[in-house]
mmCIF file of C-alpha atoms in Angstrom:
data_model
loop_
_atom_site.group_PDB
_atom_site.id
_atom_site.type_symbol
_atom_site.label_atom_id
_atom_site.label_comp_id
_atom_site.label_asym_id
_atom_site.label_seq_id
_atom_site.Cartn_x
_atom_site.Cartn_y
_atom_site.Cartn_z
ATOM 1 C CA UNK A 259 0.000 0.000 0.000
ATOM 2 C CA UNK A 260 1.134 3.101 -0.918
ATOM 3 C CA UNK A 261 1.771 5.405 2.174
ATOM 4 C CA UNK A 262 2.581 9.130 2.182
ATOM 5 C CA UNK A 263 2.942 11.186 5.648
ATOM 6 C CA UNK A 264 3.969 14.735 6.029
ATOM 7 C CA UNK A 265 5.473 16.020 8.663
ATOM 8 C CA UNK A 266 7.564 19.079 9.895
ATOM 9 C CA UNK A 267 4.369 21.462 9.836
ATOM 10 C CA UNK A 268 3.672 23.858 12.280
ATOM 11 C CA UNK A 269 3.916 27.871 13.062
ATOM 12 C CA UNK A 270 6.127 30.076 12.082
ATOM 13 C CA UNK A 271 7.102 34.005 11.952
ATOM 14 C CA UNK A 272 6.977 35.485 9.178
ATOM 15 C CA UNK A 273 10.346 35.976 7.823
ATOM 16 C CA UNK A 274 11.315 32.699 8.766
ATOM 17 C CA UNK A 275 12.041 29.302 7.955
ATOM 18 C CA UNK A 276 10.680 25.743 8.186
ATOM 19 C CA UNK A 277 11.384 21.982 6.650
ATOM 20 C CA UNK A 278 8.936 19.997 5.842
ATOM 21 C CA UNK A 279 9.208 16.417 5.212
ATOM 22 C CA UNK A 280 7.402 13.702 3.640
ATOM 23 C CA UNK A 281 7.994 9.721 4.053
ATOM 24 C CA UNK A 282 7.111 7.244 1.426
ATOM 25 C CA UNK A 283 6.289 3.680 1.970
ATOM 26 C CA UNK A 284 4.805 0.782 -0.230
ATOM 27 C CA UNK A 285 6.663 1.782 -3.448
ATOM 28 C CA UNK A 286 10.076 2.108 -5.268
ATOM 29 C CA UNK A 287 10.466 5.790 -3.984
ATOM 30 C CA UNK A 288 13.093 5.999 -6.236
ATOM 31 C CA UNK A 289 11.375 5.539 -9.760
ATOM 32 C CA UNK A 290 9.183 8.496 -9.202
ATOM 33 C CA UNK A 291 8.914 11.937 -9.661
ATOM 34 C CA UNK A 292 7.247 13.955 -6.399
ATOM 35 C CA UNK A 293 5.110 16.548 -5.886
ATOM 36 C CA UNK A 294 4.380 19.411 -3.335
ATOM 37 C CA UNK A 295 0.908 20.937 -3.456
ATOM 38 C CA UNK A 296 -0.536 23.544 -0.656
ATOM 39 C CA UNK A 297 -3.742 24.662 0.183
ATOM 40 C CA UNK A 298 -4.601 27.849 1.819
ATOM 41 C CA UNK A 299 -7.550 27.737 4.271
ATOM 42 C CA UNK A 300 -10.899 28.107 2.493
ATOM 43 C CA UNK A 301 -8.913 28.042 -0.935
ATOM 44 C CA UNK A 302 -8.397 25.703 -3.856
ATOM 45 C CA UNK A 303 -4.832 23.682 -4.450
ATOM 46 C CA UNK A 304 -2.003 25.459 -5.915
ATOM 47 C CA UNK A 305 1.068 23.374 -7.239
ATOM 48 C CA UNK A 306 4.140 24.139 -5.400
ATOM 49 C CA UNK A 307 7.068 21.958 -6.744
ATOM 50 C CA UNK A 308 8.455 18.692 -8.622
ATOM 51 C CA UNK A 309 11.461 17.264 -8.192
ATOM 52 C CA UNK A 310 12.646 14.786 -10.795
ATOM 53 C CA UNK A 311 14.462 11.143 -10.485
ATOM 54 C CA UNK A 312 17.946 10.404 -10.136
ATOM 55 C CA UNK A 313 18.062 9.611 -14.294
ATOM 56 C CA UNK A 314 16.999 13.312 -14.531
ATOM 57 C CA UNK A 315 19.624 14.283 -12.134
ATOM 58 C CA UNK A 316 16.736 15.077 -9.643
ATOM 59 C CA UNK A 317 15.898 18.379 -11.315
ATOM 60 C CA UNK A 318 13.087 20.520 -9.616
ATOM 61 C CA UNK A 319 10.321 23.005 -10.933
ATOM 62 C CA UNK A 320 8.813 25.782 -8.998
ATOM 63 C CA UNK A 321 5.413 27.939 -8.909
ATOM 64 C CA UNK A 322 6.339 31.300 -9.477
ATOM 65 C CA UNK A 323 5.362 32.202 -6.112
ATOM 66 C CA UNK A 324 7.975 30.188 -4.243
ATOM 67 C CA UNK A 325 10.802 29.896 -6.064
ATOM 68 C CA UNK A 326 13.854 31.654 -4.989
ATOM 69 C CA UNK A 327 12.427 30.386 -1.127
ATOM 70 C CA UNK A 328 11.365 27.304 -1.159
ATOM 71 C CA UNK A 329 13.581 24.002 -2.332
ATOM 72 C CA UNK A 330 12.741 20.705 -3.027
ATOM 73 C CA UNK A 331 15.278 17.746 -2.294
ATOM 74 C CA UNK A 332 14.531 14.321 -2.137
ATOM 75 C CA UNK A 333 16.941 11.066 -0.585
ATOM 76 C CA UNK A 334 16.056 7.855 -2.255
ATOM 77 C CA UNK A 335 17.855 5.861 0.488
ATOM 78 C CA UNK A 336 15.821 6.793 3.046
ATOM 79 C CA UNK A 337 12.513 7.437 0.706
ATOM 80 C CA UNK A 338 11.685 10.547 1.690
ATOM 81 C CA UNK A 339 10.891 13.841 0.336
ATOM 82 C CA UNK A 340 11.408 17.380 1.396
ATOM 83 C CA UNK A 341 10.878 21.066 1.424
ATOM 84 C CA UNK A 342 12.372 24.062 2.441
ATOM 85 C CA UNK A 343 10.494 26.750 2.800
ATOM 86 C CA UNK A 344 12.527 30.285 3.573
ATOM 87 C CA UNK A 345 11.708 34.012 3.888
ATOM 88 C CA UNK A 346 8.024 33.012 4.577
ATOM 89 C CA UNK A 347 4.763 35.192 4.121
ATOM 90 C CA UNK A 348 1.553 35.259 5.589
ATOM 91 C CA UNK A 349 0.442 33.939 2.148
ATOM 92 C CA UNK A 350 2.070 30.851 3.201
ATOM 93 C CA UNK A 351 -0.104 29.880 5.095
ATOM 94 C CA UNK A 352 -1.309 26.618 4.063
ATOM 95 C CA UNK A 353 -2.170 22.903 4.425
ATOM 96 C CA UNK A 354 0.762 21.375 2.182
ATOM 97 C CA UNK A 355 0.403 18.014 0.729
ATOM 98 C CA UNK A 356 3.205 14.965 -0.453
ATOM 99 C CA UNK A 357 2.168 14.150 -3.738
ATOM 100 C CA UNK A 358 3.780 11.122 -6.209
ATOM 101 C CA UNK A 359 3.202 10.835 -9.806
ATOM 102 C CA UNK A 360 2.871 8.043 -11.442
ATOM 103 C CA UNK A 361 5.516 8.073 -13.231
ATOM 104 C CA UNK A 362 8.291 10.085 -15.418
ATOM 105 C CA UNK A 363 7.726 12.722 -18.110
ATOM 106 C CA UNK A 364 3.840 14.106 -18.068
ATOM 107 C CA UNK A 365 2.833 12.545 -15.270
ATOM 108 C CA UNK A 366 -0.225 13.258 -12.769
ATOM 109 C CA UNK A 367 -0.362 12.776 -9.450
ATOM 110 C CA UNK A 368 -1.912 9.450 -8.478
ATOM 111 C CA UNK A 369 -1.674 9.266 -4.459
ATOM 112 C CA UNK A 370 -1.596 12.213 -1.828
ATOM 113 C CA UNK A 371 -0.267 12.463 1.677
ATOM 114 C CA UNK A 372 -2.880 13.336 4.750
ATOM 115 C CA UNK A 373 -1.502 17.157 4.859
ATOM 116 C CA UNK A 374 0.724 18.903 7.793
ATOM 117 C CA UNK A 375 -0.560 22.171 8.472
ATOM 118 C CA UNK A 376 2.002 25.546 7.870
ATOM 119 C CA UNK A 377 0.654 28.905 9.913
ATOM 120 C CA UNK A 378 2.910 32.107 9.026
ATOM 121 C CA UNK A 379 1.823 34.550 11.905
ATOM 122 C CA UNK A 380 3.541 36.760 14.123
ATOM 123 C CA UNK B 230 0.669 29.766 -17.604
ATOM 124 C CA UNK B 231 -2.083 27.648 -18.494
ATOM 125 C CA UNK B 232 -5.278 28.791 -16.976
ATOM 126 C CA UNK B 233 -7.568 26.255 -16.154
ATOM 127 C CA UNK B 234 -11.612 27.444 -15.672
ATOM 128 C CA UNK B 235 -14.172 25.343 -14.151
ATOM 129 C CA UNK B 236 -17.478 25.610 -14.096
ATOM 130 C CA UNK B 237 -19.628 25.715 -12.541
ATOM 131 C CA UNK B 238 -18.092 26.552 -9.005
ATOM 132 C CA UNK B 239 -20.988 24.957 -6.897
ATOM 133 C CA UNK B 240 -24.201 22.825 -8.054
ATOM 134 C CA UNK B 241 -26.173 21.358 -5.876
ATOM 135 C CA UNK B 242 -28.131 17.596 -7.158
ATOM 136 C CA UNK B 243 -30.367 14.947 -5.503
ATOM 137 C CA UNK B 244 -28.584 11.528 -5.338
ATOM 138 C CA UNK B 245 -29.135 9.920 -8.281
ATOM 139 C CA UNK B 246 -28.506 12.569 -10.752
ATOM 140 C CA UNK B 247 -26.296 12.843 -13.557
ATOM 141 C CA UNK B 248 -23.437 15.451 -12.750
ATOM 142 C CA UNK B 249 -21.319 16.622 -15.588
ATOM 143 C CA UNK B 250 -18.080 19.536 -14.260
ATOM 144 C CA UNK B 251 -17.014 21.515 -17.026
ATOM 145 C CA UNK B 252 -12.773 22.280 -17.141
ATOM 146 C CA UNK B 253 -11.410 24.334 -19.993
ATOM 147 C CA UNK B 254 -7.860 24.985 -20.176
ATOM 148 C CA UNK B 255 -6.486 28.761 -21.824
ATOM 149 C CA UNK B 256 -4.570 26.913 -24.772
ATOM 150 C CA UNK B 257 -4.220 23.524 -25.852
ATOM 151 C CA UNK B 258 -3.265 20.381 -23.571
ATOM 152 C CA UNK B 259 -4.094 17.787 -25.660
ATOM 153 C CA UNK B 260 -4.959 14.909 -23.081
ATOM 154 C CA UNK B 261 -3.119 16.194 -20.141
ATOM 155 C CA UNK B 262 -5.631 16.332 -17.507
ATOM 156 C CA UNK B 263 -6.156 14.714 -14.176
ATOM 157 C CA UNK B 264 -9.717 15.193 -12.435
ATOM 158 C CA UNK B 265 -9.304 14.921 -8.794
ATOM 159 C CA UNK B 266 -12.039 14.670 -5.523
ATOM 160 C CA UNK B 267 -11.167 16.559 -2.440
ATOM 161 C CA UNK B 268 -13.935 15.764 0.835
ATOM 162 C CA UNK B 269 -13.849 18.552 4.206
ATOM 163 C CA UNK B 270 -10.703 18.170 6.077
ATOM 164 C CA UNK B 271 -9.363 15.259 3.438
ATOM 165 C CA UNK B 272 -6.469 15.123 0.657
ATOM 166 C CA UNK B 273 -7.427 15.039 -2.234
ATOM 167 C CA UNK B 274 -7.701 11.432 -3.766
ATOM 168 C CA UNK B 275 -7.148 10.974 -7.811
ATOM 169 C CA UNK B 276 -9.877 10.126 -9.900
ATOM 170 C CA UNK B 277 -9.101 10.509 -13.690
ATOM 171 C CA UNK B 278 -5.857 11.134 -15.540
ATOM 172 C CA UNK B 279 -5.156 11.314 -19.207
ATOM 173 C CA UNK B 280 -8.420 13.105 -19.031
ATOM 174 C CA UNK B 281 -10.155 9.801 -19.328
ATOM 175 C CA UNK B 282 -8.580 7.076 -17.612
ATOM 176 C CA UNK B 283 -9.437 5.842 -14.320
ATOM 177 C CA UNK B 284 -7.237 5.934 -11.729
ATOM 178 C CA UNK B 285 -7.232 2.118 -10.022
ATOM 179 C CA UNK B 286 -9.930 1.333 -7.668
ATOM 180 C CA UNK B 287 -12.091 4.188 -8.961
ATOM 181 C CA UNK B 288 -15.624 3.311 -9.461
ATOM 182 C CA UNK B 289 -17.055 3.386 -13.042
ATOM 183 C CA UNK B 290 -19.957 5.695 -12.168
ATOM 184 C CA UNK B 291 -16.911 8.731 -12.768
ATOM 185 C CA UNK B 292 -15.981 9.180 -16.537
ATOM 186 C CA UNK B 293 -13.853 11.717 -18.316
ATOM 187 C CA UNK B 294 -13.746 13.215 -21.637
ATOM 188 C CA UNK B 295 -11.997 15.887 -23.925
ATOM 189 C CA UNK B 296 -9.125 16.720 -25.556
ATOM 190 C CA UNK B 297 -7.314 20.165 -26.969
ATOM 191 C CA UNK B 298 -9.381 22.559 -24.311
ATOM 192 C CA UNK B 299 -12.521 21.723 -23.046
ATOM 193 C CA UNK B 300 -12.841 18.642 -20.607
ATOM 194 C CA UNK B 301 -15.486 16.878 -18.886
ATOM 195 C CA UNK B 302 -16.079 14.789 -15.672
ATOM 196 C CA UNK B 303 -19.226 12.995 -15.138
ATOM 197 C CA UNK B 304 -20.521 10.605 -12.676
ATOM 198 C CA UNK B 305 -23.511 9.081 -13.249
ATOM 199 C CA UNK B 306 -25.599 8.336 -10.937
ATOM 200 C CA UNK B 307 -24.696 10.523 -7.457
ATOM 201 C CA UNK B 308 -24.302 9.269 -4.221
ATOM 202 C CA UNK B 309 -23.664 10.229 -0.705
ATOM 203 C CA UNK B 310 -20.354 9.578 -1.385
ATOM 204 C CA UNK B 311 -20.066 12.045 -3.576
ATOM 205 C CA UNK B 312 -21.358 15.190 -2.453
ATOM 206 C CA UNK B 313 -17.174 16.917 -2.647
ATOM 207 C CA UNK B 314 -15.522 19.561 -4.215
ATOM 208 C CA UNK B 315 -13.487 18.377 -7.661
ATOM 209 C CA UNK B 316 -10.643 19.501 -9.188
ATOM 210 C CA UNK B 317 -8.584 19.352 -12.579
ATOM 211 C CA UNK B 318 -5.376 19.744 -12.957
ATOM 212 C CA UNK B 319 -3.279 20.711 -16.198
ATOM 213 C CA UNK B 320 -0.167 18.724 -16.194
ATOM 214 C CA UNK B 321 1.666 19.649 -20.285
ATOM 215 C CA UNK B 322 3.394 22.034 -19.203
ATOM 216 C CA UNK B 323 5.020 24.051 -15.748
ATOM 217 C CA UNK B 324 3.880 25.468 -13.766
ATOM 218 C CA UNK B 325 1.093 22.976 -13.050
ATOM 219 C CA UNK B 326 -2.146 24.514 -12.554
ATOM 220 C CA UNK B 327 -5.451 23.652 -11.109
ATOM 221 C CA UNK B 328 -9.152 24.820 -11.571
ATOM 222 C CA UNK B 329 -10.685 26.182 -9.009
ATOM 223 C CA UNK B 330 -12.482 24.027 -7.954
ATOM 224 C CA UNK B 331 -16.627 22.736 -8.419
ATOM 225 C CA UNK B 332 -18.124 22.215 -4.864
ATOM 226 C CA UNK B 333 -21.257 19.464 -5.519
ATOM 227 C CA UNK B 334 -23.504 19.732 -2.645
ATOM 228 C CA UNK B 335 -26.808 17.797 -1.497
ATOM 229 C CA UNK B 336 -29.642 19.305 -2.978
#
């Protein structure tokens, strides 16, 4: 069974910084690209990142809105998935979610994590 | 960007009705879609990608069509189960983007 849980959530001042991380269970971690999606309260999803496999040499792609703060890594040998979020707003303030796809090039998302919550507020 | 419109943003249907979500993407994505179903205080789970196929262990009651622009999801007969807010997603090109969303509530 694939199994994605979040973690690393919680509140933070604005300004500063926070690491989120996601562990991966029930599947070659390593043969897929990864996704972070957040969700402001009350608001629709908004893509936040992709990183890429190792035969891509783990390459990452970035909403407008975070790049140049936030950075995706991932380490295959311990199957897990991360993001670091710097210089945070208010605005990112947000439920964020582990996503995989299913596979390489034009993929969708087929499984989600449960969430960890993010609260930017002085 | 690709901007991806659905409509409408809320309906509200008896169970058993026919629902049918509208998605229409600003320029072309060929089949690039992904129809997702997002319940109060959930993640969202995957329904439909290649704007058709079903994702596995997805009942047949949802179905998906379209191609170039305009894109569909249907599910046939509505049940309890159902009553969610739904999602597409663009995924041709970066930045990824999703509608905003169609709330389907109990009529």
């Amino acid at each position: 069974e694939v199994q994605l849980v979040e973690s690393g959530g919680g509140l933070v001042q604005p300004g500063g910084s926070l690491r989120l991380s996601c562990a991966a269970s029930g599947f070659t971690f390593s043969d897929h690209y990864m996704d972070w999606v957040r969700q402001a309260p009350g608001k629709g999803l908004e893509w936040v990142g992709r990183t890429r496999m190792k035969a891509n040499s783990y390459t990452t792609e970035y909403a407008a809105s975070v790049k140049g703060r936030f950075t995706i890594s991932r380490d295959d040998s311990k199957n897990s998935l991360y993001l670091q979020m710097n210089s945070l707003k208010t605005e990112d303030t947000a439920v964020y979610f582990c996503a995989r796809d299913r596979g390489g090039s034009f993929s969708e998302i087929d499984y989600w994590g449960q969430g960890t919550l993010v609260t930017v507020s002085s | 960007d690709i901007q991806m419109t659905q409509s409408p943003s809320s309906l509200s249907a008896s169970v058993g009705d026919r629902v049918t979500i509208t998605c229409r993407a600003s320029q072309g994505i060929s089949n690039y879609l992904a129809w997702f179903q997002q319940k109060p205080g959930k993640a969202p789970k995957s329904l439909i990608y290649a704007a058709s196929s079903l994702q596995s262990g997805v009942p047949s009651k949802f179905s998906g069509s379209g191609s170039g622009t305009d894109f569909t999801l249907t599910i046939s007969s509505l049940q309890p189960e159902d009553f969610a807010t739904y999602y597409c997603q663009q995924y041709k090109s970066y930045p990824l983007t999703f509608g905003g969303g169609t709330k389907v509530e109990i009529k």
